[in-house]
Coordinates of C-alpha atoms in Angstrom, one line a residue:
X1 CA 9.4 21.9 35.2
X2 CA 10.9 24.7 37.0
X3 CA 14.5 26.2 36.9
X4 CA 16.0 28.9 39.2
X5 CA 19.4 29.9 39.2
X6 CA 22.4 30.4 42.1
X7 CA 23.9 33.7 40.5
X8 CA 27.3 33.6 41.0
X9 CA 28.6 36.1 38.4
X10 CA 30.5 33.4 35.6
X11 CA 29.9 30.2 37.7
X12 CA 26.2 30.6 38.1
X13 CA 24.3 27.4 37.3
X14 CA 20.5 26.3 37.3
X15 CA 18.1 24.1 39.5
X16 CA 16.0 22.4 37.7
X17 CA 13.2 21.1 39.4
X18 CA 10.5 18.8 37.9
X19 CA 9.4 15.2 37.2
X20 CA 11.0 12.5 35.6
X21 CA 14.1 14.5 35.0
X22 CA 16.3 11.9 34.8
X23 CA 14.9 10.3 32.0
X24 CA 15.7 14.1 29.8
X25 CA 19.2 13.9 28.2
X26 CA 19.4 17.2 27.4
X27 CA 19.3 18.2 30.8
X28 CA 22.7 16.5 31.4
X29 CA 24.3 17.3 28.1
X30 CA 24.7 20.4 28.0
X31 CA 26.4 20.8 30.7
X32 CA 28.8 18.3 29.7
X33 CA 32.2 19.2 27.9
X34 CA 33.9 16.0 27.4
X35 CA 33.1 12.5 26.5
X36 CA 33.9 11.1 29.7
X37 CA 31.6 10.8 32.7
X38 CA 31.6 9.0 36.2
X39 CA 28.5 8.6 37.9
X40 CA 28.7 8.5 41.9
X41 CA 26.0 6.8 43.6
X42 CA 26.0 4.6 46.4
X43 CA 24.6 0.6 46.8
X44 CA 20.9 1.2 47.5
X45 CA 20.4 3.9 44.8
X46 CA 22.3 2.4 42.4
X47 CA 19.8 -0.6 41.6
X48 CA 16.3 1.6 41.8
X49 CA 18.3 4.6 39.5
X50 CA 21.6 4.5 38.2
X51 CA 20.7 2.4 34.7
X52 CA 18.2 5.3 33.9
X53 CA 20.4 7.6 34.2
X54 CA 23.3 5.8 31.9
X55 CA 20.5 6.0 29.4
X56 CA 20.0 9.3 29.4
X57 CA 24.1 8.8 29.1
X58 CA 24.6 7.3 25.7
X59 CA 27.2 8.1 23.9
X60 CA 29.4 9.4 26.6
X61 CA 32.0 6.8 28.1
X62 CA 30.6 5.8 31.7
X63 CA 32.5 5.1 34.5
X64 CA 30.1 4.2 37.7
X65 CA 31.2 4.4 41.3
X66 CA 28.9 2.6 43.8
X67 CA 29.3 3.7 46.9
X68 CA 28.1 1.6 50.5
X69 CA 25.6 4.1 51.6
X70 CA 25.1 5.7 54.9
X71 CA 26.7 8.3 57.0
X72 CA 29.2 6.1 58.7
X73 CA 30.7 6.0 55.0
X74 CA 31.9 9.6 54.7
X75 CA 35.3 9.0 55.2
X76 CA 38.6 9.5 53.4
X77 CA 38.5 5.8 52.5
X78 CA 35.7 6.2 50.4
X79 CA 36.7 9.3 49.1
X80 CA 40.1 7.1 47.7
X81 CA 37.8 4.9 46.4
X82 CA 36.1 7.6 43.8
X83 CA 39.7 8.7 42.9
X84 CA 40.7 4.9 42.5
X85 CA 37.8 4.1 39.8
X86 CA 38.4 7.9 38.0
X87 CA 42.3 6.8 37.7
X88 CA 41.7 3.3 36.3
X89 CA 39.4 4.1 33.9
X90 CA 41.6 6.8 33.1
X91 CA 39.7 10.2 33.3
X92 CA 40.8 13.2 32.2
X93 CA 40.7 17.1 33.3
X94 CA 37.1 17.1 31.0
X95 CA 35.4 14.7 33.0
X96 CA 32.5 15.5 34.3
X97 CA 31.3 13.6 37.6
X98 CA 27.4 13.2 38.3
X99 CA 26.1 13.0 41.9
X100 CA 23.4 10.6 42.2
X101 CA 21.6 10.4 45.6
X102 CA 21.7 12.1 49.0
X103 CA 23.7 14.2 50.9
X104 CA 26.6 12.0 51.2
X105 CA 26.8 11.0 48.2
X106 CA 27.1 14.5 47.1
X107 CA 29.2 15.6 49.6
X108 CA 31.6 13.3 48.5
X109 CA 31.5 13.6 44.8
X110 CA 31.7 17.1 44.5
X111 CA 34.7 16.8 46.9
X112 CA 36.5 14.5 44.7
X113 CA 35.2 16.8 41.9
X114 CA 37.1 19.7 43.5
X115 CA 40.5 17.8 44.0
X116 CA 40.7 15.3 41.2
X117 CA 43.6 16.7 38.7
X118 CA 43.0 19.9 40.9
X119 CA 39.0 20.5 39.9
X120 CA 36.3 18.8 37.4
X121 CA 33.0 19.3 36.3
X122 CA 30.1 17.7 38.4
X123 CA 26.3 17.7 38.3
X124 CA 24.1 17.2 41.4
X125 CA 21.1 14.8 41.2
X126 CA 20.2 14.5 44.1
X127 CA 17.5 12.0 45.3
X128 CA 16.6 12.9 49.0
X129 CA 14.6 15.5 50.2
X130 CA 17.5 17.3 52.2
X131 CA 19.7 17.1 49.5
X132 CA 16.8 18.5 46.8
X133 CA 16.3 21.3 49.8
X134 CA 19.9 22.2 51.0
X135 CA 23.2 20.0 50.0
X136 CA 23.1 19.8 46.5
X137 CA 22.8 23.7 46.1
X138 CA 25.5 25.9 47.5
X139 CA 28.7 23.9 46.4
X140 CA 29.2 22.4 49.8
X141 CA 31.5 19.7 49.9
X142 CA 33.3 17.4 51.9
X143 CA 33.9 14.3 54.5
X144 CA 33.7 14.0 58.0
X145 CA 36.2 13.0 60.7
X146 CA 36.3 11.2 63.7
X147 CA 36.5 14.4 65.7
X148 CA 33.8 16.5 64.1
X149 CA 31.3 16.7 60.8
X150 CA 32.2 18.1 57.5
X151 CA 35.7 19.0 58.9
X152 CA 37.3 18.4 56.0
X153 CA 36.4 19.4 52.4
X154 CA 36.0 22.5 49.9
X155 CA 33.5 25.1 48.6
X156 CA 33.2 23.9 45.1
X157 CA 30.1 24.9 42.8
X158 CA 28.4 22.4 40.5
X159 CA 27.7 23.3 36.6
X160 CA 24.1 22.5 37.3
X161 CA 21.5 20.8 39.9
X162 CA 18.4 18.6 38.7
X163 CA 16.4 18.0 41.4
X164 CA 14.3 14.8 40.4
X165 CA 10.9 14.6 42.4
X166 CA 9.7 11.6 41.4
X167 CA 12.6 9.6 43.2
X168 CA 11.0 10.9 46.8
X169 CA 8.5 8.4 46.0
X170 CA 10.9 5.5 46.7
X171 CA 12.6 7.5 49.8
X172 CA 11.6 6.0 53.1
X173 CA 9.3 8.1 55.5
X174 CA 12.0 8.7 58.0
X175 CA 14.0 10.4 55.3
X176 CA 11.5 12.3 53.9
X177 CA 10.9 13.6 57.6
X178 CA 14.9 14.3 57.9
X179 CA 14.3 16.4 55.2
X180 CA 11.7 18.6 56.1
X181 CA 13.8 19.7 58.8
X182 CA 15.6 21.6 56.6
X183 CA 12.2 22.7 54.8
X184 CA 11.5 23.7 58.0
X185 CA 14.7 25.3 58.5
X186 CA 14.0 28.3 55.5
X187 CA 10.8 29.3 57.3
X188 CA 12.4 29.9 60.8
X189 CA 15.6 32.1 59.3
X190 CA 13.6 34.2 56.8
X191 CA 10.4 33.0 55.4
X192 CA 8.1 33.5 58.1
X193 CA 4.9 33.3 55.9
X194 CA 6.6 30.1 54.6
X195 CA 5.9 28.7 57.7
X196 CA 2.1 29.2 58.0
X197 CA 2.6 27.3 54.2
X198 CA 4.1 24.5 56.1
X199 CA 1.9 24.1 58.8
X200 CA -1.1 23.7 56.4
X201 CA 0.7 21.3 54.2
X202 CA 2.9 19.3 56.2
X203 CA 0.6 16.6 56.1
X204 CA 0.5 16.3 52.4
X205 CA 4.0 16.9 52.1
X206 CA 4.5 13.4 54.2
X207 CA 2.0 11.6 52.4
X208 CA 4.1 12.5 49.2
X209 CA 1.9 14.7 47.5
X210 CA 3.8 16.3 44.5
X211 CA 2.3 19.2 44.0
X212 CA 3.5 20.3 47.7
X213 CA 6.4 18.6 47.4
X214 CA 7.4 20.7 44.4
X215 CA 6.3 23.9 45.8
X216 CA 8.4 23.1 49.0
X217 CA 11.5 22.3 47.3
X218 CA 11.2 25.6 45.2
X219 CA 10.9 27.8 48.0
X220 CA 13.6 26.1 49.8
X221 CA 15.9 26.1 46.5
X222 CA 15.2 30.0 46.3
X223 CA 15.5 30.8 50.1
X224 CA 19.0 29.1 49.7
X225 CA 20.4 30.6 46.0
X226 CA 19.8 33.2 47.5
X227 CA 21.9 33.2 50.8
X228 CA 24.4 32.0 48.4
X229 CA 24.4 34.2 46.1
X230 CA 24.9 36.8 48.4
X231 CA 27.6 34.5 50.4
X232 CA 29.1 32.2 48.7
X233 CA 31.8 31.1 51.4
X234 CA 29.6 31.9 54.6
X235 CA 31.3 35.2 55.5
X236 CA 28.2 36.0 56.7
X237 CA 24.9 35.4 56.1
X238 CA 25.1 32.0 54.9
X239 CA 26.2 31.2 58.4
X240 CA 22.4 31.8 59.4
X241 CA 21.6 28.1 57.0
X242 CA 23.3 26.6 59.9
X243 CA 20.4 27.0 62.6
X244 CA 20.4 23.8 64.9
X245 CA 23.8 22.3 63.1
X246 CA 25.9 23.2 65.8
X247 CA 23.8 21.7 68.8
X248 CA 22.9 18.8 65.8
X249 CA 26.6 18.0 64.6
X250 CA 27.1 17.4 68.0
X251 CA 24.1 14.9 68.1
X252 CA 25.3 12.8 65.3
X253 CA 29.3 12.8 66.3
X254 CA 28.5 11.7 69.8
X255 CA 26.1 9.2 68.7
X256 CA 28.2 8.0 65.9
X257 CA 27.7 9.2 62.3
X258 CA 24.3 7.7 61.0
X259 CA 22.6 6.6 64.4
X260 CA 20.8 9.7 64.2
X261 CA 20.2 11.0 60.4
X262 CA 21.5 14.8 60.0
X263 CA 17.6 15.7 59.5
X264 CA 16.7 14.5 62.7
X265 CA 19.7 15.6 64.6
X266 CA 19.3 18.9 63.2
X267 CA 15.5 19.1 64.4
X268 CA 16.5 18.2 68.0
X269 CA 19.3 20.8 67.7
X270 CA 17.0 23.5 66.0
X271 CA 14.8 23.0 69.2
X272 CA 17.4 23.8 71.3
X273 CA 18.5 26.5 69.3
X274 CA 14.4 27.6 70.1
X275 CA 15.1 26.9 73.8
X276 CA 17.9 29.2 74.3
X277 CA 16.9 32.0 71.8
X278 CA 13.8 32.2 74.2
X279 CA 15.7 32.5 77.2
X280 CA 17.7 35.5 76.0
X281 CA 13.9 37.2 75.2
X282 CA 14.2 37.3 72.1
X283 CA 11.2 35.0 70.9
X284 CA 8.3 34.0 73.1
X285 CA 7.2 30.7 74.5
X286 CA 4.6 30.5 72.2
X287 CA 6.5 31.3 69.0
X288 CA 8.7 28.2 70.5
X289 CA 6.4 25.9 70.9
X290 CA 4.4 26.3 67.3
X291 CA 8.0 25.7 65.9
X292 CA 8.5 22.6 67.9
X293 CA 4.9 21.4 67.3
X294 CA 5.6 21.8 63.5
X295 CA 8.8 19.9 63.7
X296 CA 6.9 17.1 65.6
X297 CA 4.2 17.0 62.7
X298 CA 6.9 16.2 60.6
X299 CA 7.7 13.2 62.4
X300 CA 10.9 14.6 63.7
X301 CA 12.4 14.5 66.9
X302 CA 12.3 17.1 69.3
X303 CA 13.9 16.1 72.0
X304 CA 18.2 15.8 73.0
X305 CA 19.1 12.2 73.0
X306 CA 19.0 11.1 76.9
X307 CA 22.6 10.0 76.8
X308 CA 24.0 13.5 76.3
X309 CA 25.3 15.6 78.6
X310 CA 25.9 19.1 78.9
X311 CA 29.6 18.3 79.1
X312 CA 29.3 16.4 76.1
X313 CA 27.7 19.2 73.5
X314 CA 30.4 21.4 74.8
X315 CA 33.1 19.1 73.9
X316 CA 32.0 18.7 70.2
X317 CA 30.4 22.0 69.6
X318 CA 34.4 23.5 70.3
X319 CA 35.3 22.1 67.1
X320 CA 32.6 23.3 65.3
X321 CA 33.7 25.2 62.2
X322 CA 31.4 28.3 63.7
X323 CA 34.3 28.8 66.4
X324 CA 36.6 31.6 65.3
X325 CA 39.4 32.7 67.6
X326 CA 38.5 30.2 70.2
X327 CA 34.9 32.2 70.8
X328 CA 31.6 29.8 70.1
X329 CA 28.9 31.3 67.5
X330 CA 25.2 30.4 67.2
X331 CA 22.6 30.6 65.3
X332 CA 19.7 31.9 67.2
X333 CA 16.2 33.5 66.1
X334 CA 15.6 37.4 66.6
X335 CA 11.9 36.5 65.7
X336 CA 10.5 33.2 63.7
X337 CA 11.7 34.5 60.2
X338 CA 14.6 36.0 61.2
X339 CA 18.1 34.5 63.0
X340 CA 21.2 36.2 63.4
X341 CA 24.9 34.7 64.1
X342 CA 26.4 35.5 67.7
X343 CA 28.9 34.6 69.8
X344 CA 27.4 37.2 72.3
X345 CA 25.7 35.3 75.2
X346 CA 26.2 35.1 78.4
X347 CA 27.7 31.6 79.0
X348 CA 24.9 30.6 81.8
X349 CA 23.1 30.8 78.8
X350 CA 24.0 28.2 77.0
X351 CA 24.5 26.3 79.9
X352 CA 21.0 26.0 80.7
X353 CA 19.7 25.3 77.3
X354 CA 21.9 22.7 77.8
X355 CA 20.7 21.4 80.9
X356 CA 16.9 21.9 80.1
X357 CA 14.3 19.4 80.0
X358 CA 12.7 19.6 77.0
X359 CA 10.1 16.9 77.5
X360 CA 7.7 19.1 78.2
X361 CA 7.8 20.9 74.9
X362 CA 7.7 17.1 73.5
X363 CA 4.3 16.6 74.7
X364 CA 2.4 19.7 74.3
X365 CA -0.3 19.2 71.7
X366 CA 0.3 19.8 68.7
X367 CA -1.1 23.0 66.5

């Protein structure tokens, strides 16, 4: 077992990363004030997870909130749905609510956590790669809308994380791979060396391997406490996390939330993000290509969906929460360990890494 910590000043909180945490009460307890708990998970986590953790539970009063699962579901009706089951089971201000499972599902319970009687207590458990690596540390939160991702929600900070890694064992492979995009992610904006790590473990990290597994979630976790730490409210270089979610959120709203998983749109966006940050000279072909080919090794894609059009990237990428005074910032690499947030570019730019054909970087071999 290994703990980190986010240091926030008086709301700094640990990540605990190990085996079998779920099954360690004490983990849970003591960040628990009251007697009254809610655990949010959704319908296909529930039944492999949630009566282990209601063990680890006894004594408190347990109110459980299952969720359908799947992007499509981050929604304000779902949200209500949360607030519905605190109110009737009558939870007070010393509740604490427990996310248990991915992205959404955290997402959406530390949202409600941050607006029910005005702000809660919640814990992340998070049971997915990407949320292990990225959404369950930071205090993230939120729902999407019809017009754009994560649009609507609030930076709210859990009392602890405990990141679980025995349920990645029960995760299906095209999750685990939407995941290491992410993983991927920490090497590209400032863990170069992190990188070579990756390309020699890759493999074992899809064929679940725990030692690697652990060791990539710890780096991750610590690459990210410590953006946050430094940035809690992206000011600055917390924005740089964000490498590929601008050309990716406008993957998965065109496509429809959950046709692509944010993993895989987020790959395919990071590769753009590659394309262009080569044509302003500021990384070479080759430095390009070994991040595409580890991307592919993951079993992520690498290519733009065929349906979208230049036009249409353009359209959602103007609502991106990056825009500031109507100007469009990305997040582009000076080197491979190092990205920077810009809105300078000339605009022919962008327009050709939009119109590129990426196929070819598709089918180079990989390294």
């Amino acid at each position: 077992m290994q703990t980190l910590q986010v240091d926030l000043g008086e709301r700094s909180y640990p990540i605990t990363i190990g085996a079998q945490l779920i099954d360690q009460a004490e983990l849970l307890s003591r960040h628990i004030r009251g007697k009254q708990v809610a655990i949010v998970t959704n319908d296909t986590v529930a039944p492999l997870y949630l009566e282990r953790l209601k063990r680890s539970l006894a004594g408190y009063s347990v109110t459980p909130v299952v969720l359908p699962d799947g992007e499509a579901h981050k929604n304000w009706e779902t949200l209500q749905s949360i607030f519905d089951a605190l109110l009737a089971a009558r939870h007070d201000r010393n509740t604490t609510i427990i996310a248990l499972g991915g992205g959404v599902v955290g997402d959406m319970a530390g949202f409600a956590a941050a607006s029910y009687q005005r702000g809660v207590s919640f814990i992340q458990v998070p049971t997915t790669l990407l949320s292990q690596v990225d959404s369950s540390v930071g205090g993230k939160t939120g729902i999407n809308h019809p017009l754009g991702k994560n649009m609507i929600g609030a930076f709210y900070q859990p009392q602890a994380v405990l990141i679980d890694t025995a349920t990645l064992t029960t995760l299906p492979a095209r999750e685990l791979s939407a995941g290491l995009a992410e993983v991927i992610k920490y090497g590209l904006i400032c863990d170069e060396p992190f990188l070579g790590w990756l390309e020699d473990n890759v493999d074992s990290l899809r064929a679940l391997d725990q030692q690697a597994l652990t060791e990539a979630i710890r780096r991750s976790c610590a690459a990210k406490a410590r953006v946050v730490g430094a940035d809690e409210r992206e000011s600055g270089i917390r924005a740089t996390l964000n490498l590929g979610h601008t050309f990716g959120h406008a993957i998965e709203t065109h496509q429809g939330y959950g046709v692509w998983l944010h993993g895989e749109a987020v790959s395919a966006g990071t590769v753009m993000a590659l394309e262009m940050s080569r044509r302003l000279g500021w990384i070479s072909a080759a430095e390009q290509q070994r991040a595409v080919s580890l991307l592919a090794r993951a079993g992520l894609p690498v290519v733009p969906p065929a349906n979208m059009r230049a036009e249409d990237f353009l359209e959602h990428m103007a609502v991106d929460k990056k825009v500031l005074d109507g100007r469009l910032r990305l997040v582009l690499l000076k080197r491979l360990g190092e990205a920077v947030v810009t809105s300078d570019f000339p605009r022919e730019v962008l327009e050709s890494t939009l119109n590129a054909n990426y196929d070819s970087l598709a089918q180079a071999p990989s390294t």
